[in-house]
mmCIF file of C-alpha atoms in Angstrom:
data_model
loop_
_atom_site.group_PDB
_atom_site.id
_atom_site.type_symbol
_atom_site.label_atom_id
_atom_site.label_comp_id
_atom_site.label_asym_id
_atom_site.label_seq_id
_atom_site.Cartn_x
_atom_site.Cartn_y
_atom_site.Cartn_z
ATOM 1 C CA GLN X 1 19.348 -11.255 6.990
ATOM 2 C CA GLN X 2 15.587 -10.805 7.079
ATOM 3 C CA PRO X 3 13.486 -13.440 8.832
ATOM 4 C CA VAL X 4 11.180 -15.298 6.483
ATOM 5 C CA GLN X 5 7.446 -14.993 7.024
ATOM 6 C CA SER X 6 4.810 -17.351 5.738
ATOM 7 C CA PRO X 7 2.314 -17.207 4.260
ATOM 8 C CA GLN X 8 2.770 -13.985 2.289
ATOM 9 C CA ALA X 9 -0.972 -13.391 2.317
ATOM 10 C CA VAL X 10 -4.046 -14.988 3.786
ATOM 11 C CA ILE X 11 -7.763 -14.320 3.392
ATOM 12 C CA LEU X 12 -10.178 -15.281 6.123
ATOM 13 C CA ARG X 13 -13.824 -15.026 6.879
ATOM 14 C CA GLU X 14 -14.741 -13.425 10.170
ATOM 15 C CA GLY X 15 -14.489 -15.982 12.973
ATOM 16 C CA GLU X 16 -11.858 -18.172 11.287
ATOM 17 C CA ASP X 17 -8.401 -18.812 12.686
ATOM 18 C CA ALA X 18 -4.998 -18.142 11.155
ATOM 19 C CA VAL X 19 -1.344 -18.835 11.878
ATOM 20 C CA ILE X 20 1.527 -16.680 10.669
ATOM 21 C CA ASN X 21 5.049 -18.077 10.871
ATOM 22 C CA CYS X 22 8.402 -16.343 11.185
ATOM 23 C CA SER X 23 11.717 -18.178 10.710
ATOM 24 C CA SER X 24 15.241 -16.915 11.160
ATOM 25 C CA SER X 25 18.582 -18.300 10.035
ATOM 26 C CA LYS X 26 20.236 -16.720 13.089
ATOM 27 C CA ALA X 27 19.980 -17.574 16.760
ATOM 28 C CA LEU X 28 17.263 -15.448 18.314
ATOM 29 C CA TYR X 29 17.076 -13.591 21.593
ATOM 30 C CA SER X 30 13.671 -12.067 21.020
ATOM 31 C CA VAL X 31 10.929 -11.808 18.431
ATOM 32 C CA HIS X 32 8.581 -8.867 18.098
ATOM 33 C CA TRP X 33 5.231 -8.826 16.320
ATOM 34 C CA TYR X 34 3.673 -5.696 14.819
ATOM 35 C CA ARG X 35 0.515 -5.006 12.854
ATOM 36 C CA GLN X 36 0.234 -2.275 10.269
ATOM 37 C CA LYS X 37 -3.022 -1.093 8.765
ATOM 38 C CA HIS X 38 -2.979 0.474 5.331
ATOM 39 C CA GLY X 39 -1.540 3.980 5.381
ATOM 40 C CA GLU X 40 -0.724 3.840 9.085
ATOM 41 C CA ALA X 41 2.300 3.210 11.243
ATOM 42 C CA PRO X 42 3.130 -0.251 12.584
ATOM 43 C CA VAL X 43 1.689 -0.941 16.017
ATOM 44 C CA PHE X 44 3.278 -3.221 18.577
ATOM 45 C CA LEU X 45 1.472 -6.463 19.412
ATOM 46 C CA MET X 46 3.849 -8.453 21.580
ATOM 47 C CA ILE X 47 7.394 -9.478 22.381
ATOM 48 C CA LEU X 48 8.600 -13.026 22.911
ATOM 49 C CA LEU X 49 11.847 -13.599 24.687
ATOM 50 C CA LYS X 50 14.317 -16.462 24.657
ATOM 51 C CA GLY X 51 12.920 -19.274 26.742
ATOM 52 C CA GLY X 52 9.962 -20.261 24.598
ATOM 53 C CA GLU X 53 7.458 -17.991 26.292
ATOM 54 C CA GLN X 54 3.978 -17.934 24.909
ATOM 55 C CA LYS X 55 2.327 -14.560 25.176
ATOM 56 C CA GLY X 56 -1.221 -13.501 24.625
ATOM 57 C CA HIS X 57 -2.985 -10.366 23.543
ATOM 58 C CA GLU X 58 -6.787 -10.674 23.510
ATOM 59 C CA LYS X 59 -7.460 -13.367 20.920
ATOM 60 C CA ILE X 60 -3.968 -13.093 19.459
ATOM 61 C CA SER X 61 -1.228 -15.230 20.925
ATOM 62 C CA ALA X 62 2.251 -16.246 19.878
ATOM 63 C CA SER X 63 4.911 -18.819 20.556
ATOM 64 C CA PHE X 64 8.682 -18.801 20.242
ATOM 65 C CA ASN X 65 10.772 -21.895 19.631
ATOM 66 C CA GLU X 66 14.385 -20.800 20.063
ATOM 67 C CA LYS X 67 15.806 -24.166 19.008
ATOM 68 C CA LYS X 68 14.033 -24.000 15.694
ATOM 69 C CA GLN X 69 14.580 -20.235 15.540
ATOM 70 C CA GLN X 70 10.904 -19.793 14.797
ATOM 71 C CA SER X 71 7.943 -17.850 16.069
ATOM 72 C CA SER X 72 4.284 -18.248 15.227
ATOM 73 C CA LEU X 73 1.424 -15.803 15.652
ATOM 74 C CA TYR X 74 -2.015 -17.290 16.292
ATOM 75 C CA LEU X 75 -5.138 -15.308 15.490
ATOM 76 C CA THR X 76 -8.236 -16.946 16.913
ATOM 77 C CA ALA X 77 -11.820 -16.191 15.891
ATOM 78 C CA SER X 78 -10.632 -13.383 13.651
ATOM 79 C CA GLN X 79 -12.408 -10.042 13.592
ATOM 80 C CA LEU X 80 -12.640 -7.493 10.794
ATOM 81 C CA SER X 81 -10.288 -5.269 12.803
ATOM 82 C CA TYR X 82 -7.527 -7.876 12.502
ATOM 83 C CA SER X 83 -7.014 -7.009 8.840
ATOM 84 C CA GLY X 84 -3.620 -5.568 8.072
ATOM 85 C CA THR X 85 -0.044 -6.542 7.436
ATOM 86 C CA TYR X 86 1.734 -8.430 10.194
ATOM 87 C CA PHE X 87 5.482 -8.133 10.624
ATOM 88 C CA CYS X 88 7.814 -10.114 12.779
ATOM 89 C CA GLY X 89 11.048 -8.510 13.921
ATOM 90 C CA SER X 90 13.958 -10.592 15.137
ATOM 91 C CA ASN X 91 16.797 -9.689 17.454
ATOM 92 C CA SER X 92 19.882 -11.787 18.127
ATOM 93 C CA GLY X 93 20.667 -10.213 21.498
ATOM 94 C CA GLY X 94 24.000 -9.261 23.012
ATOM 95 C CA SER X 95 24.995 -5.736 22.110
ATOM 96 C CA ASN X 96 22.683 -5.891 19.144
ATOM 97 C CA TYR X 97 20.007 -3.255 19.578
ATOM 98 C CA LYS X 98 18.485 -3.767 16.191
ATOM 99 C CA LEU X 99 15.380 -5.483 14.946
ATOM 100 C CA THR X 100 15.386 -7.085 11.532
ATOM 101 C CA PHE X 101 11.885 -7.257 10.122
ATOM 102 C CA GLY X 102 10.376 -9.804 7.798
ATOM 103 C CA LYS X 103 8.610 -8.770 4.612
ATOM 104 C CA GLY X 104 5.204 -9.086 6.186
ATOM 105 C CA THR X 105 2.038 -11.153 5.887
ATOM 106 C CA LEU X 106 -1.071 -9.477 4.514
ATOM 107 C CA LEU X 107 -4.142 -10.646 6.405
ATOM 108 C CA THR X 108 -7.583 -9.840 5.044
ATOM 109 C CA VAL X 109 -10.657 -10.652 7.104
ATOM 110 C CA ASN X 110 -13.943 -10.552 5.203
ATOM 111 C CA PRO X 111 -17.470 -10.513 6.681
ATOM 112 C CA ASN T 1 1.907 13.270 25.245
ATOM 113 C CA ALA T 2 2.363 13.291 21.456
ATOM 114 C CA GLY T 3 4.488 10.133 21.275
ATOM 115 C CA VAL T 4 6.623 10.062 18.122
ATOM 116 C CA THR T 5 6.106 12.790 15.547
ATOM 117 C CA GLN T 6 7.650 13.200 12.103
ATOM 118 C CA THR T 7 8.069 16.253 9.921
ATOM 119 C CA PRO T 8 7.160 16.603 7.087
ATOM 120 C CA LYS T 9 4.371 14.148 6.237
ATOM 121 C CA PHE T 10 4.895 14.384 2.484
ATOM 122 C CA ARG T 11 7.689 15.705 0.293
ATOM 123 C CA VAL T 12 8.560 15.698 -3.378
ATOM 124 C CA LEU T 13 12.191 16.264 -4.350
ATOM 125 C CA LYS T 14 14.069 16.469 -7.595
ATOM 126 C CA THR T 15 17.102 14.262 -8.137
ATOM 127 C CA GLY T 16 20.146 15.818 -6.509
ATOM 128 C CA GLN T 17 18.253 17.942 -3.987
ATOM 129 C CA SER T 18 18.852 17.575 -0.279
ATOM 130 C CA MET T 19 16.486 17.465 2.649
ATOM 131 C CA THR T 20 16.238 16.611 6.321
ATOM 132 C CA LEU T 21 13.508 14.579 7.981
ATOM 133 C CA LEU T 22 12.864 15.352 11.620
ATOM 134 C CA CYS T 23 11.750 12.860 14.232
ATOM 135 C CA ALA T 24 10.817 13.919 17.740
ATOM 136 C CA GLN T 25 9.711 11.874 20.746
ATOM 137 C CA ASP T 26 8.477 13.045 24.147
ATOM 138 C CA MET T 27 8.722 9.722 26.000
ATOM 139 C CA ASN T 28 12.321 10.141 27.155
ATOM 140 C CA HIS T 29 13.364 7.122 25.118
ATOM 141 C CA GLU T 30 17.041 6.321 24.746
ATOM 142 C CA TYR T 31 16.832 4.439 21.481
ATOM 143 C CA MET T 32 15.692 5.847 18.159
ATOM 144 C CA TYR T 33 15.552 4.318 14.687
ATOM 145 C CA TRP T 34 14.973 5.279 11.086
ATOM 146 C CA TYR T 35 13.376 2.741 8.738
ATOM 147 C CA ARG T 36 12.327 2.826 5.147
ATOM 148 C CA GLN T 37 9.406 0.837 3.842
ATOM 149 C CA ASP T 38 9.080 -0.176 0.234
ATOM 150 C CA PRO T 39 6.324 -2.375 -1.253
ATOM 151 C CA GLY T 40 6.986 -6.036 -0.570
ATOM 152 C CA MET T 41 10.198 -5.337 1.349
ATOM 153 C CA GLY T 42 8.991 -4.832 4.880
ATOM 154 C CA LEU T 43 10.762 -2.361 7.158
ATOM 155 C CA ARG T 44 14.484 -1.931 6.646
ATOM 156 C CA LEU T 45 16.678 -0.176 9.173
ATOM 157 C CA ILE T 46 18.662 2.776 7.848
ATOM 158 C CA HIS T 47 20.397 4.137 10.962
ATOM 159 C CA TYR T 48 19.786 4.030 14.655
ATOM 160 C CA SER T 49 20.897 5.686 17.870
ATOM 161 C CA VAL T 50 21.343 4.266 21.343
ATOM 162 C CA GLY T 51 21.623 7.634 23.031
ATOM 163 C CA GLU T 52 22.245 11.334 22.613
ATOM 164 C CA GLY T 53 25.323 11.966 20.484
ATOM 165 C CA THR T 54 25.579 8.392 19.193
ATOM 166 C CA THR T 55 24.535 6.917 15.858
ATOM 167 C CA ALA T 56 25.143 3.647 14.035
ATOM 168 C CA LYS T 57 24.478 2.150 10.632
ATOM 169 C CA GLY T 58 21.641 -0.218 9.941
ATOM 170 C CA GLU T 59 20.969 -2.461 6.968
ATOM 171 C CA VAL T 60 20.639 0.190 4.236
ATOM 172 C CA PRO T 61 22.636 3.285 5.309
ATOM 173 C CA ASP T 62 24.073 4.364 1.942
ATOM 174 C CA GLY T 63 22.944 7.805 0.812
ATOM 175 C CA TYR T 64 21.725 8.835 4.271
ATOM 176 C CA ASN T 65 23.217 10.589 7.269
ATOM 177 C CA VAL T 66 21.794 11.056 10.749
ATOM 178 C CA SER T 67 22.361 13.137 13.828
ATOM 179 C CA ARG T 68 21.156 12.918 17.421
ATOM 180 C CA LEU T 69 22.216 16.157 19.051
ATOM 181 C CA LYS T 70 19.336 16.107 21.523
ATOM 182 C CA LYS T 71 17.862 13.046 23.174
ATOM 183 C CA GLN T 72 14.369 13.768 21.908
ATOM 184 C CA ASN T 73 15.301 14.394 18.260
ATOM 185 C CA PHE T 74 16.701 12.180 15.533
ATOM 186 C CA LEU T 75 17.351 13.723 12.121
ATOM 187 C CA LEU T 76 17.680 11.858 8.839
ATOM 188 C CA GLY T 77 19.432 13.642 6.000
ATOM 189 C CA LEU T 78 19.561 12.983 2.291
ATOM 190 C CA GLU T 79 22.483 14.892 0.809
ATOM 191 C CA SER T 80 21.757 14.209 -2.864
ATOM 192 C CA ALA T 81 18.409 12.538 -3.372
ATOM 193 C CA ALA T 82 18.034 9.739 -5.915
ATOM 194 C CA PRO T 83 14.849 8.123 -7.308
ATOM 195 C CA SER T 84 15.823 4.914 -5.455
ATOM 196 C CA GLN T 85 15.195 6.797 -2.221
ATOM 197 C CA THR T 86 11.510 7.172 -3.012
ATOM 198 C CA SER T 87 9.906 5.452 -0.061
ATOM 199 C CA VAL T 88 7.929 5.836 3.129
ATOM 200 C CA TYR T 89 10.198 6.653 6.050
ATOM 201 C CA PHE T 90 9.293 5.712 9.594
ATOM 202 C CA CYS T 91 10.970 6.825 12.751
ATOM 203 C CA ALA T 92 10.646 4.756 15.905
ATOM 204 C CA SER T 93 11.809 4.948 19.487
ATOM 205 C CA SER T 94 12.102 2.566 22.385
ATOM 206 C CA TYR T 95 12.864 2.889 26.068
ATOM 207 C CA SER T 96 15.865 0.631 26.118
ATOM 208 C CA ARG T 97 17.255 -2.422 24.387
ATOM 209 C CA SER T 98 15.334 -4.351 21.818
ATOM 210 C CA SER T 99 13.411 -6.226 24.471
ATOM 211 C CA TYR T 100 11.203 -3.179 24.718
ATOM 212 C CA GLU T 101 8.554 -2.307 22.144
ATOM 213 C CA GLN T 102 9.238 0.244 19.475
ATOM 214 C CA PHE T 103 6.841 3.147 19.049
ATOM 215 C CA PHE T 104 6.501 4.335 15.474
ATOM 216 C CA GLY T 105 5.825 7.778 14.093
ATOM 217 C CA PRO T 106 3.174 8.329 11.396
ATOM 218 C CA GLY T 107 5.667 8.233 8.527
ATOM 219 C CA THR T 108 6.952 10.547 5.808
ATOM 220 C CA ARG T 109 6.138 9.790 2.196
ATOM 221 C CA LEU T 110 9.039 10.928 0.031
ATOM 222 C CA THR T 111 9.028 10.981 -3.755
ATOM 223 C CA VAL T 112 12.200 11.726 -5.697
ATOM 224 C CA LEU T 113 11.657 12.626 -9.331
#
């Protein structure tokens, strides 16, 4: 079952902040975040593992609450280059090698 | 180091035709995946492989077959294409289990008429 992402779309002005949420109905071992620009392949941003680790990538950070089975991606002081569709991918661990991706959140950053 | 490459980039098929999409990676990754991406649906896993000679079904395997005869290659076959298989297909690979990032190829845009 696909994780649920919210919001579906968000429009920002350059310099504003945004939060993208990812919720799963299954227990999670890890959550992956990817960004895809129009017409391109998805690109890895970060992985969060069971244990509630908060990871950072430049001005993009994320958190993982395993009890709530949720992850959030934080984009701070957004730049034009942040525009794209963001996907979370969930994995339930064990012998499960698969990621199940959400439907994506379209982020548009305007000047 | 080319990373993950896919062949072809574009293809138009008629209903009932067959074709094979080729994915190649030069990173010595064990795991390889085939996804399809449709508007508003995100990435959905078709089949995957955890090593040479092994394959397994993903979320949407019907109508597709795969083979992993060599570690660096992962082939996706459509035996009898249907319009519902019109999509963008992405191949990805990763070093090991899902705790490692997946590297995606540039995609193949397939249209079935």
